[in-house]
């Protein structure tokens, strides 16, 4: 049995890191104090977090309830069309008053004491503010200096780009464009190029693992051609495809860019048990792939924006995957599949069919959640140990191949810089 | 309900539902597609998508061939924690009966038991089905599981 580890040893500064960030202490995945610090430093300060797509709230009064970190927030389009994000917490007694997941309203009203807010979060009405008159005498009421302007909902800073909405509790955060940085922004703009989006629907899964493991999963180009039979067999993602790994200057965000090749071909990379040379689909419509002009070459670009979202283009299937941490024990993973306004009915059908590869039941993605769960089980059982991410050495640098774990090392270099502040 | 149905059809219908639960709970993945017609529709869809008119389903198959591909995936390509599943299915609620074609709704609950773990409620909802008479007996032409349990506990590997 492991002896309990003193908290001091688990803090970011004294944690035992070896060879740069190529060996990650298990403690980063299961220490409650670190988790609280991560929420503050990554989700509530200095970062932009994903909240949704403009197409989810097309009309004035439309709202969607979601989360940033572990805080409930509301994405809403005000009656004048402007998008706001406010915290779902009444200024009076803290009630998370908004219970529906989406809807259309003229105002927010907390049911407890009927405090009333405009859709931009400004306080508009407080019952019995001026007291109640009985027998000619005014009784009670709020103090004379009660100022509505001081008691609105917490308003977040909002950035909208290409139909995607990000928000930050930190009003001093840098611009969204600076936050993402030009090298990764290129790939964001490739997917969200200004065309109007259409919502195809949601998938939700609760994965019993630390939230960072999902960022790492999509910063890990090593596993798709090994864990995912469909990827290696049908050439969608395999180590001999043309590929690029690109990070922002802080190494927190990344794009994994790959171009399909070698479907079915036997080579160095197909000598793995997941490669099924004789596998044929009974119904090939699952992979009825039609190249689209906006791809400009790559057939898959997986973008991780730290800390809150993954942007997926895998051939014709496109989605956002929001990461919602919840304690160290699990995180929720919310998939929003979408299409574009100019899609033909056939293209919409194709995106929906290819969605069978992704999500909690996907031919490819279902096993990502499984392996994350199994990693976490070991982290919890053996907190003094560490993982190994040394494919490609211990460097942190962009590459023009996918035989590397450099993006994970980069993420933890950033993590350490921020956590040690 | 105004839909009328003879005893033999009713017996065959309830037998089909019982057989279906047996096949997917016993892990008879090669038999599972055979409970459907060739051009069947099989969908597992979160209730929110269904009610809001969003077309996305968690699983969305449009032919018996796609079901066979899923069966192969379970056996050969999807890495997953093994688990038992157990369906408890309510009586079929007959919505419409035409000659050789029945529209049916049924409530269901699926329990999941991972090896050496406690049993948990995995997925509950209702199915919206179209059952047709074929030369081999009654078969599903359409099976749509509309699930209330929108937060999937990690993954869904086996078909409901």
XYZ file of C-alpha atoms in Angstrom:
581
model
C 0.000 0.000 0.000
C 1.216 3.508 -0.806
C 1.689 5.888 2.075
C -0.354 9.089 1.747
C 1.634 11.760 -0.039
C 1.949 15.109 1.745
C 0.142 17.819 -0.164
C 3.298 19.912 -0.405
C 4.927 17.278 -2.552
C 2.025 17.337 -4.940
C 2.129 21.031 -5.670
C 3.244 22.044 -9.092
C 6.615 23.473 -8.057
C 7.981 20.486 -6.195
C 6.491 17.719 -8.286
C 9.095 15.403 -9.665
C 9.443 16.080 -13.381
C 12.136 14.280 -15.350
C 13.569 14.980 -18.810
C 11.633 18.166 -19.431
C 7.995 17.204 -19.611
C 8.476 13.808 -21.168
C 7.565 12.070 -17.923
C 4.320 13.269 -16.419
C 3.703 12.634 -12.710
C 0.465 10.725 -12.127
C -0.308 13.314 -9.437
C -1.266 15.895 -12.091
C -4.291 13.737 -12.780
C -5.637 13.142 -9.308
C -4.692 15.787 -6.779
C -7.759 17.801 -5.660
C -5.736 20.904 -4.735
C -4.080 20.983 -8.147
C -7.477 20.578 -9.737
C -8.799 23.677 -7.965
C -5.725 25.628 -9.033
C -6.170 24.454 -12.636
C -9.783 25.623 -12.661
C -8.673 29.065 -11.514
C -5.645 29.431 -13.751
C -6.916 27.812 -16.942
C -10.702 28.087 -16.925
C -11.385 31.284 -14.974
C -8.324 33.466 -15.732
C -6.420 34.529 -18.855
C -8.040 31.929 -21.128
C -10.952 31.863 -23.537
C -13.326 28.941 -23.108
C -15.722 27.514 -25.655
C -19.405 28.056 -24.937
C -21.146 27.208 -28.204
C -22.038 28.096 -31.748
C -23.970 31.143 -32.853
C -26.276 28.817 -34.777
C -27.484 27.396 -31.459
C -29.036 30.754 -30.567
C -30.197 32.157 -33.917
C -33.047 34.376 -32.637
C -33.272 37.222 -30.117
C -34.047 35.734 -26.700
C -32.550 32.324 -27.539
C -30.292 30.928 -24.867
C -28.237 27.842 -24.120
C -27.024 26.790 -20.691
C -23.496 25.369 -20.557
C -20.388 25.326 -18.358
C -17.001 26.941 -18.153
C -14.863 24.848 -15.886
C -17.257 23.913 -13.103
C -19.324 27.106 -13.317
C -22.720 27.235 -14.989
C -23.051 29.950 -17.641
C -25.702 31.039 -20.109
C -25.004 31.892 -23.728
C -27.782 34.226 -24.855
C -28.718 36.454 -27.760
C -30.227 39.654 -26.411
C -33.283 41.277 -27.937
C -31.007 43.595 -29.949
C -29.203 40.558 -31.426
C -25.976 40.980 -29.427
C -24.511 37.817 -27.893
C -23.828 37.770 -24.173
C -22.526 35.188 -21.738
C -23.579 35.540 -18.089
C -23.021 33.357 -15.081
C -26.029 31.284 -14.065
C -25.987 32.509 -10.480
C -28.456 35.005 -9.024
C -26.705 38.019 -7.483
C -28.976 37.707 -4.456
C -28.686 34.176 -3.083
C -26.553 32.484 -5.678
C -29.347 30.360 -7.115
C -28.420 28.733 -10.417
C -31.809 29.871 -11.652
C -31.666 28.692 -15.253
C -32.629 25.018 -15.310
C -33.659 24.385 -18.916
C -30.767 23.561 -21.232
C -32.051 25.876 -23.952
C -35.025 28.093 -24.649
C -36.222 31.573 -25.538
C -36.889 34.266 -22.950
C -37.424 38.013 -22.668
C -35.618 38.257 -19.326
C -34.005 36.068 -16.693
C -35.998 35.714 -13.499
C -34.744 33.925 -10.433
C -37.640 31.917 -8.991
C -36.532 32.293 -5.371
C -37.283 36.015 -4.887
C -38.045 36.964 -8.476
C -35.047 39.129 -9.082
C -35.255 40.075 -12.708
C -32.368 40.535 -15.144
C -32.064 41.777 -18.693
C -30.499 39.292 -21.100
C -27.167 41.132 -20.883
C -27.154 40.425 -17.140
C -28.147 43.875 -15.840
C -30.398 43.791 -12.791
C -33.789 45.251 -13.685
C -36.125 44.503 -10.840
C -36.054 43.572 -7.145
C -39.442 42.865 -5.534
C -40.185 44.957 -2.452
C -37.143 47.081 -3.037
C -38.954 50.078 -1.564
C -40.559 48.071 1.199
C -44.221 47.308 1.792
C -46.702 49.827 3.132
C -48.978 48.778 5.940
C -51.285 51.186 7.725
C -49.478 54.097 6.083
C -46.018 52.972 7.210
C -43.385 51.623 4.882
C -41.822 48.492 6.279
C -38.556 46.971 5.177
C -37.092 47.334 1.699
C -33.554 47.473 0.410
C -31.190 50.119 1.799
C -31.395 53.543 0.206
C -27.942 53.107 -1.335
C -28.813 49.806 -3.012
C -27.512 50.230 -6.537
C -28.828 48.004 -9.330
C -25.635 48.506 -11.281
C -23.676 46.724 -8.549
C -25.837 43.625 -8.498
C -26.185 42.276 -11.989
C -25.310 38.769 -13.077
C -21.599 38.184 -13.588
C -20.974 39.159 -17.188
C -18.262 37.425 -19.143
C -16.153 38.840 -21.927
C -17.319 37.404 -25.255
C -15.501 36.658 -28.500
C -17.274 35.460 -31.624
C -15.272 34.250 -34.593
C -16.561 32.317 -37.586
C -19.802 31.531 -35.778
C -18.084 30.091 -32.688
C -18.545 31.742 -29.293
C -15.887 31.850 -26.595
C -16.126 33.582 -23.236
C -13.884 34.528 -20.339
C -14.533 35.498 -16.727
C -11.334 37.538 -17.038
C -12.035 40.898 -18.676
C -8.306 41.552 -19.003
C -7.756 38.477 -21.159
C -5.884 39.077 -24.415
C -7.882 39.079 -27.655
C -9.157 35.696 -28.853
C -6.917 35.986 -31.910
C -3.812 36.594 -29.791
C -4.875 33.809 -27.433
C -4.997 31.260 -30.240
C -2.023 32.674 -32.110
C -1.596 32.892 -35.888
C -0.283 29.363 -36.515
C -3.288 27.600 -35.016
C -5.783 30.323 -35.932
C -5.155 29.428 -39.596
C -6.721 26.040 -38.959
C -9.554 27.489 -36.902
C -10.376 29.807 -39.803
C -10.121 26.966 -42.315
C -13.039 25.214 -40.588
C -14.978 28.291 -39.511
C -14.534 30.408 -42.616
C -17.638 32.543 -42.169
C -20.185 30.197 -43.703
C -23.295 29.914 -41.594
C -23.369 26.715 -39.562
C -26.297 24.351 -39.142
C -26.659 22.249 -35.999
C -26.978 18.497 -36.593
C -27.228 17.535 -32.926
C -25.483 16.539 -29.718
C -23.830 13.585 -28.047
C -22.833 13.631 -24.379
C -20.604 11.271 -22.494
C -19.155 11.219 -18.987
C -15.614 9.892 -19.052
C -14.139 8.689 -15.746
C -10.775 10.368 -16.091
C -9.024 13.687 -15.619
C -10.060 16.307 -18.195
C -6.484 16.833 -19.427
C -6.407 13.282 -20.741
C -8.804 14.263 -23.501
C -6.594 17.177 -24.531
C -3.706 14.720 -24.575
C -5.682 12.183 -26.602
C -6.068 14.754 -29.376
C -2.446 15.855 -29.047
C -1.345 12.274 -29.526
C -0.984 11.333 -33.204
C 0.725 8.073 -32.199
C -2.396 6.200 -31.075
C -4.957 6.652 -33.886
C -3.199 4.306 -36.280
C -2.735 1.742 -33.500
C -5.826 1.820 -31.313
C -8.270 2.599 -34.106
C -8.588 -0.232 -36.634
C -10.746 1.839 -38.934
C -8.119 4.559 -39.175
C -5.191 2.310 -40.004
C -7.130 -0.110 -42.208
C -8.863 2.532 -44.296
C -5.854 4.861 -44.319
C -7.710 7.684 -42.567
C -4.956 8.178 -39.997
C -1.755 6.201 -40.022
C 1.838 6.919 -39.301
C 2.929 6.935 -42.958
C 0.375 9.576 -43.947
C 1.626 13.061 -44.733
C 1.211 15.006 -41.509
C 2.122 18.138 -39.583
C 2.037 18.889 -35.880
C 1.650 22.609 -35.231
C 1.575 24.488 -31.908
C 1.019 28.092 -30.873
C 4.008 29.871 -29.363
C 2.971 28.897 -25.824
C 2.544 25.220 -26.850
C -0.909 25.150 -25.291
C -2.955 24.825 -28.481
C -2.204 22.532 -31.378
C -3.364 21.283 -34.736
C -2.729 17.745 -35.945
C -2.961 17.810 -39.719
C -3.049 14.666 -41.815
C -3.725 13.721 -45.409
C -5.238 10.351 -46.195
C -3.165 7.838 -48.089
C -2.297 4.176 -48.227
C -5.775 2.773 -47.615
C -5.332 -0.959 -47.205
C -1.645 -0.848 -48.121
C 0.716 -3.081 -46.212
C 3.793 -1.289 -44.913
C 5.866 -0.798 -41.786
C 2.881 0.723 -40.007
C 0.420 -2.010 -40.900
C 2.285 -4.670 -38.957
C 0.022 -4.055 -36.006
C -2.772 -6.237 -34.763
C -5.379 -3.567 -35.368
C -4.670 -3.554 -39.113
C -7.192 -5.763 -40.929
C -6.046 -6.184 -44.485
C -9.046 -8.235 -45.523
C -11.624 -6.064 -43.791
C -14.386 -4.963 -46.130
C -17.453 -3.030 -45.140
C -20.817 -4.624 -45.822
C -22.097 -1.112 -46.382
C -19.386 1.209 -47.747
C -21.587 4.267 -47.238
C -19.943 4.700 -43.823
C -16.913 5.919 -45.783
C -18.576 7.667 -48.687
C -15.973 10.422 -48.537
C -16.292 13.391 -50.887
C -13.473 15.966 -50.742
C -14.583 19.534 -50.069
C -12.962 22.647 -51.528
C -12.342 24.254 -48.115
C -10.100 21.358 -47.010
C -7.275 22.699 -49.208
C -5.614 19.312 -49.028
C -5.639 17.802 -45.545
C -8.336 15.198 -44.949
C -8.193 15.528 -41.182
C -7.353 18.437 -38.921
C -7.815 17.980 -35.196
C -7.374 21.212 -33.272
C -7.017 21.412 -29.502
C -7.745 24.791 -27.936
C -6.570 24.682 -24.349
C -8.295 24.099 -22.042
C -11.874 23.717 -23.170
C -12.463 22.410 -26.676
C -11.445 20.194 -29.551
C -12.373 21.073 -33.104
C -12.824 18.065 -35.336
C -12.557 17.715 -39.072
C -12.251 14.070 -39.997
C -13.065 13.841 -43.700
C -16.700 14.992 -44.007
C -17.500 14.830 -40.299
C -17.103 18.094 -38.393
C -17.853 18.774 -34.747
C -16.866 20.675 -31.648
C -16.085 18.625 -28.545
C -16.389 20.591 -25.331
C -14.516 19.523 -22.215
C -16.369 20.129 -18.943
C -14.262 19.151 -15.914
C -16.055 17.942 -12.813
C -13.760 17.189 -9.913
C -10.754 15.051 -10.656
C -12.810 11.886 -11.049
C -14.409 12.530 -14.401
C -15.193 15.048 -17.080
C -18.124 15.498 -19.406
C -17.505 15.539 -23.128
C -20.133 17.281 -25.219
C -20.125 16.796 -28.978
C -21.903 19.260 -31.239
C -22.025 18.019 -34.811
C -22.712 20.640 -37.426
C -22.791 21.273 -41.140
C -22.749 24.327 -43.340
C -25.645 26.307 -44.718
C -24.662 25.506 -48.312
C -24.513 21.726 -47.771
C -26.617 19.712 -50.189
C -29.011 17.163 -48.640
C -26.541 14.490 -49.793
C -23.664 16.178 -47.947
C -25.762 16.458 -44.782
C -26.565 12.751 -45.059
C -22.869 11.986 -45.560
C -21.851 13.990 -42.467
C -24.472 12.124 -40.446
C -23.322 8.718 -41.695
C -19.677 9.473 -40.986
C -20.748 10.597 -37.502
C -21.006 6.849 -36.804
C -17.209 6.876 -36.538
C -17.250 9.473 -33.749
C -18.956 10.159 -30.439
C -19.467 7.875 -27.455
C -20.426 4.930 -29.673
C -18.196 5.764 -32.625
C -16.333 3.056 -34.505
C -13.215 5.130 -33.814
C -13.877 7.379 -30.814
C -15.605 4.990 -28.398
C -12.323 3.389 -27.422
C -10.678 6.736 -26.592
C -12.964 7.098 -23.582
C -12.232 3.526 -22.622
C -8.436 3.924 -22.581
C -8.707 7.208 -20.669
C -10.704 5.395 -17.983
C -8.077 2.671 -17.740
C -5.207 5.177 -17.489
C -6.969 7.004 -14.679
C -7.436 3.754 -12.769
C -3.673 3.337 -12.606
C -3.057 6.993 -11.705
C -5.336 6.646 -8.712
C -3.775 3.390 -7.601
C -0.175 4.577 -7.913
C 0.045 8.357 -7.458
C 3.848 8.489 -7.078
C 4.485 7.010 -10.541
C 4.595 8.809 -13.908
C 3.619 8.379 -17.575
C 6.121 8.359 -20.409
C 5.787 10.580 -23.481
C 9.154 10.275 -25.174
C 8.203 9.436 -28.736
C 10.381 11.843 -30.695
C 12.642 12.529 -27.687
C 12.060 15.174 -25.054
C 11.873 18.163 -27.388
C 8.961 20.489 -27.834
C 8.806 21.563 -31.474
C 6.533 21.410 -34.495
C 7.075 18.371 -36.727
C 6.215 17.313 -40.258
C 5.331 13.776 -39.223
C 3.174 12.103 -36.621
C 5.660 9.774 -34.963
C 5.940 12.051 -31.957
C 4.407 13.002 -28.637
C 5.740 16.534 -28.841
C 2.319 18.161 -28.495
C 1.722 16.543 -25.104
C 5.169 17.616 -23.915
C 4.372 21.111 -25.138
C 1.091 21.211 -23.267
C 2.802 20.241 -20.032
C 5.586 22.769 -20.544
C 2.820 25.374 -20.673
C 0.972 23.779 -17.754
C 4.082 23.972 -15.602
C 4.740 27.597 -16.538
C 1.226 28.611 -15.540
C 0.910 26.417 -12.457
C 4.269 27.444 -11.016
C 3.524 31.165 -11.241
C -55.752 2.560 -28.652
C -57.799 1.762 -31.682
C -55.286 -0.536 -33.320
C -56.660 -4.071 -33.445
C -54.526 -7.138 -33.845
C -55.204 -10.886 -33.789
C -53.823 -13.153 -31.111
C -51.339 -14.859 -33.420
C -49.878 -11.532 -34.534
C -49.756 -10.308 -30.937
C -47.980 -13.436 -29.835
C -45.505 -13.161 -32.717
C -44.911 -9.500 -31.920
C -44.219 -10.021 -28.234
C -42.020 -12.995 -29.105
C -39.990 -10.756 -31.448
C -39.410 -8.255 -28.628
C -38.404 -11.025 -26.247
C -36.113 -12.582 -28.855
C -34.488 -9.235 -29.540
C -33.669 -8.708 -25.868
C -32.279 -12.230 -25.675
C -30.011 -11.733 -28.686
C -28.473 -8.430 -27.568
C -28.173 -9.481 -23.918
C -26.577 -12.809 -24.792
C -24.107 -11.098 -27.149
C -25.271 -12.998 -30.207
C -23.988 -10.294 -32.525
C -24.220 -12.404 -35.690
C -27.915 -13.065 -35.012
C -28.727 -9.449 -34.207
C -28.836 -8.166 -37.844
C -31.087 -11.095 -38.769
C -33.903 -9.615 -36.700
C -34.090 -6.777 -39.238
C -35.107 -6.371 -42.869
C -32.373 -5.749 -45.462
C -33.155 -2.042 -45.813
C -33.823 -1.487 -42.125
C -33.193 1.641 -40.119
C -31.555 1.274 -36.695
C -30.930 4.365 -34.612
C -29.936 5.174 -31.058
C -30.698 8.830 -30.484
C -30.574 11.110 -27.446
C -34.017 12.404 -26.577
C -32.887 16.034 -26.891
C -32.004 15.561 -30.569
C -35.266 13.741 -31.232
C -37.415 16.377 -29.560
C -35.586 19.330 -31.082
C -35.637 17.879 -34.574
C -31.854 17.460 -34.821
C -31.006 14.513 -37.082
C -27.831 13.350 -35.318
C -28.011 9.942 -33.676
C -25.372 8.255 -31.539
C -25.658 5.235 -33.817
C -27.396 5.605 -37.164
C -27.562 2.628 -39.495
C -29.508 2.343 -42.722
C -29.117 -1.269 -43.807
C -28.617 -4.752 -42.481
C -25.091 -4.439 -43.885
C -24.337 -1.579 -41.494
C -25.562 -3.735 -38.621
C -23.202 -6.490 -39.740
C -20.365 -3.950 -39.809
C -21.201 -3.000 -36.222
C -21.244 -6.647 -35.192
C -17.786 -7.041 -36.738
C -16.659 -3.880 -34.961
C -17.681 -5.234 -31.577
C -15.792 -8.453 -32.158
C -12.747 -7.204 -34.027
C -12.124 -3.474 -34.096
C -13.488 -1.712 -31.009
C -11.270 -1.918 -27.970
C -13.497 -1.826 -24.895
C -14.032 -2.966 -21.372
C -16.196 -6.064 -21.553
C -19.616 -5.783 -19.947
C -22.924 -7.549 -19.639
C -26.076 -5.754 -20.607
C -29.604 -6.667 -19.590
C -32.745 -5.299 -21.220
C -36.007 -5.026 -19.376
C -38.623 -4.156 -21.970
C -42.182 -3.041 -21.310
C -45.159 -4.428 -23.151
C -45.272 -3.229 -26.739
C -47.696 -0.364 -27.165
C -49.370 -0.801 -30.518
C -49.748 2.535 -32.278
C -50.975 1.340 -35.640
C -51.720 -2.016 -37.229
C -51.988 -2.513 -40.974
C -51.883 -5.772 -42.859
C -48.437 -7.153 -42.199
C -47.119 -3.899 -40.710
C -47.184 -2.691 -37.113
C -46.071 0.578 -35.561
C -45.052 -0.054 -31.997
C -43.585 1.800 -29.059
C -41.982 0.156 -26.035
C -40.294 1.433 -22.887
C -36.984 -0.133 -22.010
C -34.262 -0.064 -19.387
C -30.789 -1.453 -19.947
C -28.593 -2.334 -16.989
C -24.846 -2.610 -17.369
C -22.602 -4.842 -15.335
C -18.852 -4.581 -15.755
C -16.777 -7.493 -14.603
C -16.238 -7.399 -10.825
C -18.296 -4.196 -10.596
C -21.744 -3.334 -9.330
C -24.671 -3.277 -11.733
C -25.767 0.200 -12.837
C -28.656 1.631 -14.812
C -27.020 2.205 -18.158
C -29.639 3.532 -20.537
C -33.399 4.056 -20.359
C -35.907 5.322 -22.881
C -38.368 4.067 -25.411
C -38.123 2.478 -28.798
C -40.185 3.565 -31.794
C -40.467 0.613 -34.116
C -41.931 -0.572 -37.378
C -42.367 -4.339 -37.569
C -43.237 -6.061 -40.843
C -44.209 -9.589 -41.811
C -41.648 -11.342 -43.988
C -41.268 -14.879 -45.294
C -39.072 -15.576 -42.236
C -41.599 -14.149 -39.791
C -41.875 -10.715 -38.181
C -38.820 -8.492 -38.556
C -37.913 -4.940 -37.606
C -38.011 -2.568 -40.552
C -37.182 0.289 -38.187
C -35.892 0.452 -34.623
C -35.228 3.781 -33.028
C -34.109 3.905 -29.421
C -34.841 7.377 -28.074
C -32.938 7.561 -24.824
C -33.559 9.699 -21.747
C -30.097 8.850 -20.408
C -28.448 11.543 -22.485
C -25.222 11.436 -20.495
C -23.684 8.181 -21.650
C -21.510 6.516 -19.006
C -18.292 6.708 -21.038
C -19.126 4.655 -24.099
C -21.692 2.606 -25.923
C -20.231 -0.445 -27.578
C -23.001 -3.011 -27.875
C -26.249 -2.170 -29.643
C -29.205 -1.468 -27.390
